[in-house]
mmCIF file of C-alpha atoms in Angstrom:
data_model
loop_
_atom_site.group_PDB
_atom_site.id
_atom_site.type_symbol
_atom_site.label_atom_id
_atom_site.label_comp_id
_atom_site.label_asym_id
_atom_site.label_seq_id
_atom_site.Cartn_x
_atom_site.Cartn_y
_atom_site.Cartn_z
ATOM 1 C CA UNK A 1 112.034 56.018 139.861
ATOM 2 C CA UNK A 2 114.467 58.590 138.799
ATOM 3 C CA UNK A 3 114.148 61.796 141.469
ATOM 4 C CA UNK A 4 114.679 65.657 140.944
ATOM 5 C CA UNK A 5 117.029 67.697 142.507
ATOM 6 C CA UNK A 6 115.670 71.064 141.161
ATOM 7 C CA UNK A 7 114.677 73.947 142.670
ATOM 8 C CA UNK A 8 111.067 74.093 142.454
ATOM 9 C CA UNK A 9 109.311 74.116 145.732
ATOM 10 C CA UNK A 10 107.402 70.875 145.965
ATOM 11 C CA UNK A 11 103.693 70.963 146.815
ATOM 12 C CA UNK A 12 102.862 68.738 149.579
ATOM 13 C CA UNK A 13 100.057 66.377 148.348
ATOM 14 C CA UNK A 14 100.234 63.966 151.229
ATOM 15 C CA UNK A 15 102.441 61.236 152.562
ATOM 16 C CA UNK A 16 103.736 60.696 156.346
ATOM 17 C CA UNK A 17 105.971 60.686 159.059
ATOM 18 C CA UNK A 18 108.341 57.601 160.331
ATOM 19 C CA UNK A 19 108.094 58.431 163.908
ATOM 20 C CA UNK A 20 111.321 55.941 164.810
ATOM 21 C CA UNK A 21 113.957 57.426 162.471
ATOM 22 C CA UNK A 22 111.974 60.951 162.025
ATOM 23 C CA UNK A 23 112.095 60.346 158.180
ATOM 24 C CA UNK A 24 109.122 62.270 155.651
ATOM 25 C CA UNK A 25 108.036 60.239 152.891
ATOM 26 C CA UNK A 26 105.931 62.454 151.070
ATOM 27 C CA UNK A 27 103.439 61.608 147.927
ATOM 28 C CA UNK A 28 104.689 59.917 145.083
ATOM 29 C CA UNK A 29 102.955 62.895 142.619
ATOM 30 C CA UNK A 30 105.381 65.407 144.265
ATOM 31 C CA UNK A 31 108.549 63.140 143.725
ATOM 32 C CA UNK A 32 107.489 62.856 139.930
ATOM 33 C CA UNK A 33 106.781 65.257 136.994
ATOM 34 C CA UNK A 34 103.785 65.849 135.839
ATOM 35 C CA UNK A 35 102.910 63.304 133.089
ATOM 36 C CA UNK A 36 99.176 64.794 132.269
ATOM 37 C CA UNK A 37 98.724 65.137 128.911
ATOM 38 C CA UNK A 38 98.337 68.929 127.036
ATOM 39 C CA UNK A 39 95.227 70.493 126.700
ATOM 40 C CA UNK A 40 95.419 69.553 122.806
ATOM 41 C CA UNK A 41 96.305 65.809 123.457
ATOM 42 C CA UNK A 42 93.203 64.819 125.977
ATOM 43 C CA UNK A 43 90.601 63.198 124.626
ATOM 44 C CA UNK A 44 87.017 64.605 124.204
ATOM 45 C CA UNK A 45 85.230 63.809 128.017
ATOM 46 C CA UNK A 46 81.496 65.054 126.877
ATOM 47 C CA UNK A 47 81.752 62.405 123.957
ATOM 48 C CA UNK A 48 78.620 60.181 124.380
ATOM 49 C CA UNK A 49 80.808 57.427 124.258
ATOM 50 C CA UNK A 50 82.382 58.496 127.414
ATOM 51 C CA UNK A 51 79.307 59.388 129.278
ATOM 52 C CA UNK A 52 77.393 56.227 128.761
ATOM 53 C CA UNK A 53 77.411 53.882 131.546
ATOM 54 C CA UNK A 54 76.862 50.019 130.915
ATOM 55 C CA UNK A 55 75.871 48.758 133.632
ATOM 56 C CA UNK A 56 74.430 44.742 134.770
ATOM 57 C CA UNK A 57 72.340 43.455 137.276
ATOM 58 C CA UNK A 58 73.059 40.281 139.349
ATOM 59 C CA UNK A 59 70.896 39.090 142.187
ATOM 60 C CA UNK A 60 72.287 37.243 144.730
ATOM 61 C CA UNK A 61 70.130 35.029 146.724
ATOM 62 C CA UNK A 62 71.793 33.964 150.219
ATOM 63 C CA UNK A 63 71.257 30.690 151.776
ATOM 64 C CA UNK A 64 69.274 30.868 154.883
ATOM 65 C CA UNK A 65 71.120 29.048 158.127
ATOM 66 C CA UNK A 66 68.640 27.227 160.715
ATOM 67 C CA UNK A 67 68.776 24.570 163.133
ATOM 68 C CA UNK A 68 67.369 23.216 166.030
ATOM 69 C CA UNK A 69 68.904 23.357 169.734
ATOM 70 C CA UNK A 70 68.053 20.217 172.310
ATOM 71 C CA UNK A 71 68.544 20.855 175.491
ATOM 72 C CA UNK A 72 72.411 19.486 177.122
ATOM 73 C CA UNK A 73 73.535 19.199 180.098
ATOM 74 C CA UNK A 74 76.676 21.448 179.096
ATOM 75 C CA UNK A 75 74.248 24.117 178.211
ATOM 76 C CA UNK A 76 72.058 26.453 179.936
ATOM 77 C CA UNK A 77 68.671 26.458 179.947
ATOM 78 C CA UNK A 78 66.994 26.768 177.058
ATOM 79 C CA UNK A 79 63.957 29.334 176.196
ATOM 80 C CA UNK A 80 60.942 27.411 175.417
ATOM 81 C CA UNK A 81 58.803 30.540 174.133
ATOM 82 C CA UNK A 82 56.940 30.082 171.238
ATOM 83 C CA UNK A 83 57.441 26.462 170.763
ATOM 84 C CA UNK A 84 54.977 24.102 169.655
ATOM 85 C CA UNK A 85 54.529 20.683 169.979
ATOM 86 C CA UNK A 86 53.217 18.625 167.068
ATOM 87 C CA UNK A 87 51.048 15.770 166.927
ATOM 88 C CA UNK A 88 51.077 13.256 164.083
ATOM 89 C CA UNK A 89 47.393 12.912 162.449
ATOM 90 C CA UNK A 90 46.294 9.485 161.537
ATOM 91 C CA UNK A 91 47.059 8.602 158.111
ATOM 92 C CA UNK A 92 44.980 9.529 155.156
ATOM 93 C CA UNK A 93 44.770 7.933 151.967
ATOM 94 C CA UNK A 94 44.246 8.108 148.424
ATOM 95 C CA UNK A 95 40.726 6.439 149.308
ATOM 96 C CA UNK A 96 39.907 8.513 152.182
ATOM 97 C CA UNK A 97 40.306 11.976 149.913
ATOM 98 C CA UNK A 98 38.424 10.528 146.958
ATOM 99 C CA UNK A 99 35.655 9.821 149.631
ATOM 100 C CA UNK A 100 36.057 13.631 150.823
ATOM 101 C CA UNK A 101 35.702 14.818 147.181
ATOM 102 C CA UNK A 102 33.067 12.987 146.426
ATOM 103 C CA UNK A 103 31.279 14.373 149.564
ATOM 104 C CA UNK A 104 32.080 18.109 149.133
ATOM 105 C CA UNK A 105 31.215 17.369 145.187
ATOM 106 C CA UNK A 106 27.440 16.180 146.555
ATOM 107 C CA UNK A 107 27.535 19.603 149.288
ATOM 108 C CA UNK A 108 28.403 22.231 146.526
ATOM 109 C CA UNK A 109 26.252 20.264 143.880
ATOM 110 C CA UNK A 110 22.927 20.624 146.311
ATOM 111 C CA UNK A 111 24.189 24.412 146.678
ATOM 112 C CA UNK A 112 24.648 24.644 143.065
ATOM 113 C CA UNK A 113 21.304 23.240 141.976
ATOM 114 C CA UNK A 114 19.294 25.027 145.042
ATOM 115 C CA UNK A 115 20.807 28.365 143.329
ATOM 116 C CA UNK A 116 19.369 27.140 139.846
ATOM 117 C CA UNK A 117 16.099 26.768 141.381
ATOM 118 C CA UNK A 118 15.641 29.549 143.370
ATOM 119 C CA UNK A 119 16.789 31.578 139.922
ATOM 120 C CA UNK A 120 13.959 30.061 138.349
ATOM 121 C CA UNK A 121 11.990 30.648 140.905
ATOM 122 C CA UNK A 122 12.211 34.722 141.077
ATOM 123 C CA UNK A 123 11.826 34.297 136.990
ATOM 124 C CA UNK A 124 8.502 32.479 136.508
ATOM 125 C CA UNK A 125 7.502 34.796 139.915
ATOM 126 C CA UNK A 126 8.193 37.867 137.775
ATOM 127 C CA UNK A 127 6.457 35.999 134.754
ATOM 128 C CA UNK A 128 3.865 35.483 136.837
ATOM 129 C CA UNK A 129 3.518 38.703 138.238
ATOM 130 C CA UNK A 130 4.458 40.612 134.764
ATOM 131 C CA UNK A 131 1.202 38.359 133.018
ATOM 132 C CA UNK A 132 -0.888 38.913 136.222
ATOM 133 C CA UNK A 133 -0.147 43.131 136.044
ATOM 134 C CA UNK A 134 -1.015 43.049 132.380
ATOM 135 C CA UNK A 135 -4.087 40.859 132.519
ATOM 136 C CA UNK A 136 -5.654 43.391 135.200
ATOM 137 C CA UNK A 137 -4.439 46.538 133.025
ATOM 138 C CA UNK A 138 -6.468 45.128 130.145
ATOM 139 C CA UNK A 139 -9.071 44.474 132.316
ATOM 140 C CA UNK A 140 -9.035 47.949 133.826
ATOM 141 C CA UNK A 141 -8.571 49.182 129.832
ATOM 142 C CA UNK A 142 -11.587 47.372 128.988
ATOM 143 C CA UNK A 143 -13.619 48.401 131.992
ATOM 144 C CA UNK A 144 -12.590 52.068 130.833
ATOM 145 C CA UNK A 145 -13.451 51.864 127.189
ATOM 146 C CA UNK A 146 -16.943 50.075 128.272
ATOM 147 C CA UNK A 147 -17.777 52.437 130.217
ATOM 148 C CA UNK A 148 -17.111 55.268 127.666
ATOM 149 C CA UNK A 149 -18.809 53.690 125.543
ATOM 150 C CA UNK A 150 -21.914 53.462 127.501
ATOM 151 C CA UNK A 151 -21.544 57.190 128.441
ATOM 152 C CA UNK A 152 -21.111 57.757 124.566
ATOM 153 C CA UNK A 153 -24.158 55.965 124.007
ATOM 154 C CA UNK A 154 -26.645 57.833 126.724
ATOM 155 C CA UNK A 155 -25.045 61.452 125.325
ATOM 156 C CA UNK A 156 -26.067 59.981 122.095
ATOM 157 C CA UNK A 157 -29.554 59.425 123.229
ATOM 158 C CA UNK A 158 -29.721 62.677 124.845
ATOM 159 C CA UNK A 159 -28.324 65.343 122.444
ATOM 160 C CA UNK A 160 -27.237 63.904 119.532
ATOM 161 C CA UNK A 161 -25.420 65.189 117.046
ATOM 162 C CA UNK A 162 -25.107 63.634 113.994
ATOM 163 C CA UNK A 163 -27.441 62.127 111.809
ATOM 164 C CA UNK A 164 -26.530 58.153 112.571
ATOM 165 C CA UNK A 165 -27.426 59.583 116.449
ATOM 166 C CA UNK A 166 -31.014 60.691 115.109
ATOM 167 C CA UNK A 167 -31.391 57.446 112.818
ATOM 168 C CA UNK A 168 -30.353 56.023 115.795
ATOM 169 C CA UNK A 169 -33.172 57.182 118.033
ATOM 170 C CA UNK A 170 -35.678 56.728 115.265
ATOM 171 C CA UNK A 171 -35.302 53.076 115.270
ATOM 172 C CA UNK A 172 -34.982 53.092 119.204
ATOM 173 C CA UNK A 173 -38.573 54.591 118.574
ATOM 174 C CA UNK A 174 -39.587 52.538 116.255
ATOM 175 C CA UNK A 175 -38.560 49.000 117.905
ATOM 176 C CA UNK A 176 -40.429 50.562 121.752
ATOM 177 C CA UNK A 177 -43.672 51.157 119.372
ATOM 178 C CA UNK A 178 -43.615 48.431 117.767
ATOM 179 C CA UNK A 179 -43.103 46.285 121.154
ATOM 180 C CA UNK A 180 -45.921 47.748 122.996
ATOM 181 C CA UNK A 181 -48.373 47.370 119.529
ATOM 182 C CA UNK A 182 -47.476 43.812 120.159
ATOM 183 C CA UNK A 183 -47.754 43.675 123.719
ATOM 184 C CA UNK A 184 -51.254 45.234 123.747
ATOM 185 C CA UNK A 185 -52.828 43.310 120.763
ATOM 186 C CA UNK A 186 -51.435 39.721 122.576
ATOM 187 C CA UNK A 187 -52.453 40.722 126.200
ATOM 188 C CA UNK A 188 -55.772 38.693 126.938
ATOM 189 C CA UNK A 189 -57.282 40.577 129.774
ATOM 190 C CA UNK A 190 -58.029 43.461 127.986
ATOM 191 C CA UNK A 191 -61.064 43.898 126.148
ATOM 192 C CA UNK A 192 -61.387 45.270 122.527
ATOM 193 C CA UNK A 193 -62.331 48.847 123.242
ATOM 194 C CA UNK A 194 -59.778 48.831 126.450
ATOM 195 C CA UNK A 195 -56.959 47.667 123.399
ATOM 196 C CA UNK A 196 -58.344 50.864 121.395
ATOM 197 C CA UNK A 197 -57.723 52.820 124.190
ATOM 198 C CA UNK A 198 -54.492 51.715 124.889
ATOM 199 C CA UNK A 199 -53.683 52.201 121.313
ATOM 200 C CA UNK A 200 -54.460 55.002 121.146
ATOM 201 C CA UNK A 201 -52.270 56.469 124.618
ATOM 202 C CA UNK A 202 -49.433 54.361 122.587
ATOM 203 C CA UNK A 203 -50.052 56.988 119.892
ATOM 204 C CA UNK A 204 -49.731 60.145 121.534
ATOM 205 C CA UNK A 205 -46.819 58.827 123.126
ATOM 206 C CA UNK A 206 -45.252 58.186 120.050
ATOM 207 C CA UNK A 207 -46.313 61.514 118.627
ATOM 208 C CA UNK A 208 -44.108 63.239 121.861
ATOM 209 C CA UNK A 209 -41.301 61.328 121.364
ATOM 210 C CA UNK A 210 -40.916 62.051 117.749
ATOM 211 C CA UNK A 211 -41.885 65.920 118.663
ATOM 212 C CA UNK A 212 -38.944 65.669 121.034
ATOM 213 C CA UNK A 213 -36.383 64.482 118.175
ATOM 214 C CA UNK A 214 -37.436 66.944 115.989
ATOM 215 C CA UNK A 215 -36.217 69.750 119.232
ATOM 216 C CA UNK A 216 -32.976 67.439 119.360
ATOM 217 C CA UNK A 217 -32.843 68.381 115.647
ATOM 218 C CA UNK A 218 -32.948 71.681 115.797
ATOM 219 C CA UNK A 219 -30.440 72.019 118.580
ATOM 220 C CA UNK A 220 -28.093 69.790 117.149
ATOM 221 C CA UNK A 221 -28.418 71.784 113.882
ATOM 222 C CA UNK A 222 -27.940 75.188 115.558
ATOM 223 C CA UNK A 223 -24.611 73.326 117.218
ATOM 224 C CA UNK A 224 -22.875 72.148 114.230
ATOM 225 C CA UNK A 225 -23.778 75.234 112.497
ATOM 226 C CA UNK A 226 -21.565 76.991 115.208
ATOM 227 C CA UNK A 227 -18.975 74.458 115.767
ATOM 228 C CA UNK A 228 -18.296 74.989 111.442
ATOM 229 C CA UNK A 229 -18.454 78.606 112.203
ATOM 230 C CA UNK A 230 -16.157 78.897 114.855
ATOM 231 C CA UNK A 231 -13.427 76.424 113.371
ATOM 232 C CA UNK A 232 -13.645 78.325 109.917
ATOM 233 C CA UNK A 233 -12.947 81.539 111.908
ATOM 234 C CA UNK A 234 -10.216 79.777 113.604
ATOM 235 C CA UNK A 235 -9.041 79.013 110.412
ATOM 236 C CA UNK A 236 -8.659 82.872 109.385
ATOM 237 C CA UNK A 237 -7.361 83.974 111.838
ATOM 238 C CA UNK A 238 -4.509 81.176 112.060
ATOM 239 C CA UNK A 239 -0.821 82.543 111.578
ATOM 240 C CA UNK A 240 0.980 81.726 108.957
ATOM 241 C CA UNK A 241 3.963 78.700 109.459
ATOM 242 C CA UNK A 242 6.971 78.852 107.125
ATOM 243 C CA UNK A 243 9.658 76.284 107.305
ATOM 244 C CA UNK A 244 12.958 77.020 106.836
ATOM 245 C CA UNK A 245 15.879 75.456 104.901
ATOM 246 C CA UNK A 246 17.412 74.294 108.160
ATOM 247 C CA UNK A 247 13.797 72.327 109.609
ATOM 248 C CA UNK A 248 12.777 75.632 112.041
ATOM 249 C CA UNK A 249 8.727 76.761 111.916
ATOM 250 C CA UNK A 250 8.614 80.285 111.389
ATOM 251 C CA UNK A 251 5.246 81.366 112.990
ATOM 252 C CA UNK A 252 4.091 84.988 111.044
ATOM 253 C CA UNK A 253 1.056 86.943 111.517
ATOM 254 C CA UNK A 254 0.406 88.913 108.265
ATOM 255 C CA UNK A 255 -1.941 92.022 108.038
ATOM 256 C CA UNK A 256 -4.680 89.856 106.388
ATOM 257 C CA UNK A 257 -4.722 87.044 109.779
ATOM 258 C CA UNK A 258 -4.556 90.142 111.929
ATOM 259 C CA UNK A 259 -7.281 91.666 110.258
ATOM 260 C CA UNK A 260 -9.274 88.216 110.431
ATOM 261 C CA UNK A 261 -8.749 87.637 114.307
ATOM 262 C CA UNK A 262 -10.095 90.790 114.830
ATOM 263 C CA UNK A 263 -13.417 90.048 113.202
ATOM 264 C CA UNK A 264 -13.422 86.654 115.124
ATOM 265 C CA UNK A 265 -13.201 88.792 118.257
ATOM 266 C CA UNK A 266 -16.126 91.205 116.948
ATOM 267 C CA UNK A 267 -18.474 88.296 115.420
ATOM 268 C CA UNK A 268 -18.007 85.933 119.030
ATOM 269 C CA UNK A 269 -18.744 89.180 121.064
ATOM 270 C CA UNK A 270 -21.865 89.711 118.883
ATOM 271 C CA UNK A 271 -23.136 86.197 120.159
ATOM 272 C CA UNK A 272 -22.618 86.808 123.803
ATOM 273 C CA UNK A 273 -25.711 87.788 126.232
ATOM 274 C CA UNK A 274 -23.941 88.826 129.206
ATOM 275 C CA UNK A 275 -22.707 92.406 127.766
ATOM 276 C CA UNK A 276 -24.081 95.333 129.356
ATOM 277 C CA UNK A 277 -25.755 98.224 127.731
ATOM 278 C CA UNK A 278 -22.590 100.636 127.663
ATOM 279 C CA UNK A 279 -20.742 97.366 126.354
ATOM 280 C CA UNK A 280 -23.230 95.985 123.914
ATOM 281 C CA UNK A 281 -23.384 99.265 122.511
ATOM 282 C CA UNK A 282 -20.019 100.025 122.102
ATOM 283 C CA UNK A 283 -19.305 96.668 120.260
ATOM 284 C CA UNK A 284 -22.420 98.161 117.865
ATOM 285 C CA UNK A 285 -20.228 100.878 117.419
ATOM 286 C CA UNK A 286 -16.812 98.859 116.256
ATOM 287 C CA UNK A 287 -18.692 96.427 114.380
ATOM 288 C CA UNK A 288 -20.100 99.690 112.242
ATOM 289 C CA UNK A 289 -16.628 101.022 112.068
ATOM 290 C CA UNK A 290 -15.521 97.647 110.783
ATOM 291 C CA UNK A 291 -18.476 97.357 108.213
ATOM 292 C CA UNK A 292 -18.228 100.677 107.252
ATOM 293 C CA UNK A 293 -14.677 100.644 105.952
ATOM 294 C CA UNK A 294 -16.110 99.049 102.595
ATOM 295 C CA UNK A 295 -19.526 100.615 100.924
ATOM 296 C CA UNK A 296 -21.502 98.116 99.429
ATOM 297 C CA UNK A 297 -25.087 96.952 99.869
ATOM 298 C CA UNK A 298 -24.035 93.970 102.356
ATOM 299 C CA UNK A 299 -22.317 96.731 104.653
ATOM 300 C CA UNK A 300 -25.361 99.548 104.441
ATOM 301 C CA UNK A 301 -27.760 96.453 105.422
ATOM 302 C CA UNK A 302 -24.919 95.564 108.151
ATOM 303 C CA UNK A 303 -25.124 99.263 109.070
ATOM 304 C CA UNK A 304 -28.512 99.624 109.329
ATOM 305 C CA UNK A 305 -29.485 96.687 111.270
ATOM 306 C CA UNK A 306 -26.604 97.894 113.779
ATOM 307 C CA UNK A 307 -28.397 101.530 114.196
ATOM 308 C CA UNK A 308 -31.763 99.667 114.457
ATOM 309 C CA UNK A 309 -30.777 97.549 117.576
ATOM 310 C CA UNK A 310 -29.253 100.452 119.079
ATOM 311 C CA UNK A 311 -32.175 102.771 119.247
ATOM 312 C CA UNK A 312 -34.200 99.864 120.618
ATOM 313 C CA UNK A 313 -31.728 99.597 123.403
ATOM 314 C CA UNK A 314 -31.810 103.395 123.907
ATOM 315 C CA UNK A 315 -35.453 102.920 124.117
ATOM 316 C CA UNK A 316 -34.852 100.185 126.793
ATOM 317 C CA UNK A 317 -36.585 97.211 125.070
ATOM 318 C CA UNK A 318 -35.470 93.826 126.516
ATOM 319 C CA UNK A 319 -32.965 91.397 125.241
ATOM 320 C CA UNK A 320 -35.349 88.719 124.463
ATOM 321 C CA UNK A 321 -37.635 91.145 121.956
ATOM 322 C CA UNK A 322 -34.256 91.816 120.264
ATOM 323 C CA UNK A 323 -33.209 88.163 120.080
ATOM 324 C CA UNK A 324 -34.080 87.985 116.505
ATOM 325 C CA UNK A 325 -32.717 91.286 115.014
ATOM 326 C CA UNK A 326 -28.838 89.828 116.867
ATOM 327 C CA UNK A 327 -29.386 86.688 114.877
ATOM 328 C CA UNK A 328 -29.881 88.430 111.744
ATOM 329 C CA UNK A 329 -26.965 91.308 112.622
ATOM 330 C CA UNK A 330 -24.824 88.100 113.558
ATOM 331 C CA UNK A 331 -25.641 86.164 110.183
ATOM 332 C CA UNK A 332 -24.756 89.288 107.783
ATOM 333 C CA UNK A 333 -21.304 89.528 109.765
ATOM 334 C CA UNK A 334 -20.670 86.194 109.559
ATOM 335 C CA UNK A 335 -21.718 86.513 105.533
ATOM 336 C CA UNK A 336 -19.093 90.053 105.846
ATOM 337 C CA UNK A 337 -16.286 87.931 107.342
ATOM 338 C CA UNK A 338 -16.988 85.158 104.669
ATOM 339 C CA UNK A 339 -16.647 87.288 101.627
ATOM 340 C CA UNK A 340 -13.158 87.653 100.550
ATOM 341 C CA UNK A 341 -13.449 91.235 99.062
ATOM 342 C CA UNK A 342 -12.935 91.986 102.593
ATOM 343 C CA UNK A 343 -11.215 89.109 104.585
ATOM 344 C CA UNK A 344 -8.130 87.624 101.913
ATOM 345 C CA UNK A 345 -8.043 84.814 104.351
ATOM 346 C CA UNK A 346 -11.739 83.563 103.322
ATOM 347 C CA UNK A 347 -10.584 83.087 99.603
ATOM 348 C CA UNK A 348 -9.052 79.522 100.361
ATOM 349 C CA UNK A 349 -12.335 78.502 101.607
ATOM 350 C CA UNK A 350 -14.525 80.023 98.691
ATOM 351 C CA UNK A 351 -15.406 77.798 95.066
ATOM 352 C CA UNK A 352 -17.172 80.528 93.491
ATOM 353 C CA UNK A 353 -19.256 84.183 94.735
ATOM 354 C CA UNK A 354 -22.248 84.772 96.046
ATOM 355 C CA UNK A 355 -24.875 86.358 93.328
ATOM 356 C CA UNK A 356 -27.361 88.460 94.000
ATOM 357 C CA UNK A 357 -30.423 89.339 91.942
ATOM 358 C CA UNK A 358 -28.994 91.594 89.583
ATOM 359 C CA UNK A 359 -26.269 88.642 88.780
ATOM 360 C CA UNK A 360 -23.519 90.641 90.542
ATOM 361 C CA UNK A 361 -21.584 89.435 93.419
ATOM 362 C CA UNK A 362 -23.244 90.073 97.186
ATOM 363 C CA UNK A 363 -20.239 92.061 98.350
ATOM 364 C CA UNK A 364 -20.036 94.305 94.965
ATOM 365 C CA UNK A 365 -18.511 97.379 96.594
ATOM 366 C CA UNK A 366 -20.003 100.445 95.540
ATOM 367 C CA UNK A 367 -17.736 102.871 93.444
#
């Protein structure tokens, strides 16, 4: 290596010290020039190129050293913790473990099948069970209906209501008559005028049985009648539902339904008997107000009847002398609420109008 004798003060970058001879080597950089490249010749460092690392793995697996120390009479004594000594087992063949299999096949297939069966077991139970709960709910279903029907039946018998409940009792009648006629004309004991006799009590009870029906009848008529009454009324006085483009009811109560609930409320408070004087009398007093609204001869007749029943209360007749004049006052309302001229909602349940006997309609209003 060719060395400089220049003047430049060396940089000490390492080296050392011959303690012998007292001689300073220093670094081998310091003895040279500097042979780095400019800053124009060096290669580009932040290249990815230069920055990516390949890199390999190897796994190395080292062999494991064991072995066994006896005990020797050059050596010291030997620990004997955790030693273990080891018995040979008696030999086992190929017969032997097919004779194990096959046992431990026969264990596990008991277990196997026991499962299977127990399974089947808890299913028929719940069949069982399932059938069982069903059988008694139709039982219980038909005790129910039987019983509602035998209920159905008595009411039936005891205020009927329609007219296969009154043909009904008429053959019930019927068949008992005709029963006893027979029972009396083949009894033996009893002697021709004691069969006339009989007869004859057979008769009168016949005559109060039918005489009973015929009440039934006119309370059954008087029902129905009101039931229709108060369901048309209903009717009236039900709100209007529009549906909208997206499925939503719209409920809406129009001037005409309000106007029809409102005689509902007057023509059900005519028909009560538990009012007072003050109260009955005021209700006289809206139900003229109502009336009065539209002149006509149905409304004057409405009008008068109303002042009628209130001087008789004002004159403190009973409620059972007036029973007849609140039938009539409740009839003409019920004919006012009917007529469409003055409740729209009564057209949809109107063919044609009334005529009176001039040939013009009941409610013509009165110019």
């Amino acid at each position: 290596v060719a060395s400089s004798t220049g003047e430049r003060c060396k940089p000490f970058l390492g080296g050392y010290l011959n303690e012998t001879t007292g001689v300073e080597y220093h670094h081998a950089t310091s003895q040279t020039e500097s042979t780095q490249p400019s800053t124009s010749q060096r290669s580009t460092r932040y290249h990815r190129d230069a920055q990516t690392c390949v890199a390999r793995t190897r796994h190395v697996q080292t062999t494991r050293e064991q072995g066994t120390s006896m005990p020797r009479h050059d050596l010291a004594e030997l620990t004997k913790d955790g030693d273990r000594a080891l018995t040979p087992r008696p030999y086992f063949s190929s017969a032997d473990r097919d004779a194990l299999v096959t046992e431990k096949v026969i264990v596990i297939q008991s277990h196997t099948r026991g499962m299977l069966a127990r399974i089947r077991c808890r299913h028929l139970r719940a069949e069982r069970y399932k059938l069982e709960k069903q059988r008694q709910c139709e039982e219980e279903e038909a005790r129910i209906e039987d019983e509602l029907m035998r209920r159905r039946e008595v009411e039936r018998r005891l205020h009927p209501r329609t007219y296969d409940d009154f043909i009904t009792l008429y053959s019930e009648v019927e068949a008992w008559r005709l029963n006893e006629t027979k029972r009396i004309k083949e009894c033996e004991d009893m002697g021709k005028e004691e069969k006339h006799a009989a007869l004859r009590e057979l008769l009168s009870k016949e005559v109060k049985l039918l005489q009973t029906v015929d009440r039934l009848k006119i309370h059954a008529r008087k029902y129905n009648r009101n039931t229709k009454i108060n369901k048309k009324l209903e009717a009236m006085a039900r709100p209007k539902v529009w549906t909208q483009s997206d499925g939503d009811s719209t409920i809406v109560h129009t001037p005409s339904t309000t106007r029809a609930k409102e005689f509902m409320d007057l023509y059900r408070a005519l028909r009560l008997t538990t009012l007072t004087t003050n109260e009955r009398l005021d209700l006289l007093l809206h139900v003229k107000w109502a009336v009065m609204e539209f002149p006509c001869k149905l409304t004057s007749d409405i009008a008068e009847l109303l002042d009628r029943e209130a001087d008789l209360i004002n004159r403190g007749r009973g409620s059972s002398s007036m029973k007849g004049l609140r039938e009539r006052i409740a009839n003409l309302f019920f004919d006012f609420i009917n007529t469409p001229e003055f409740n729209p909602e009564a057209q949809p349940f109107h063919r044609m109008p009334k005529m009176d006997a001039n040939g013009y309609p009941y409610a013509h209003v009165v110019a």
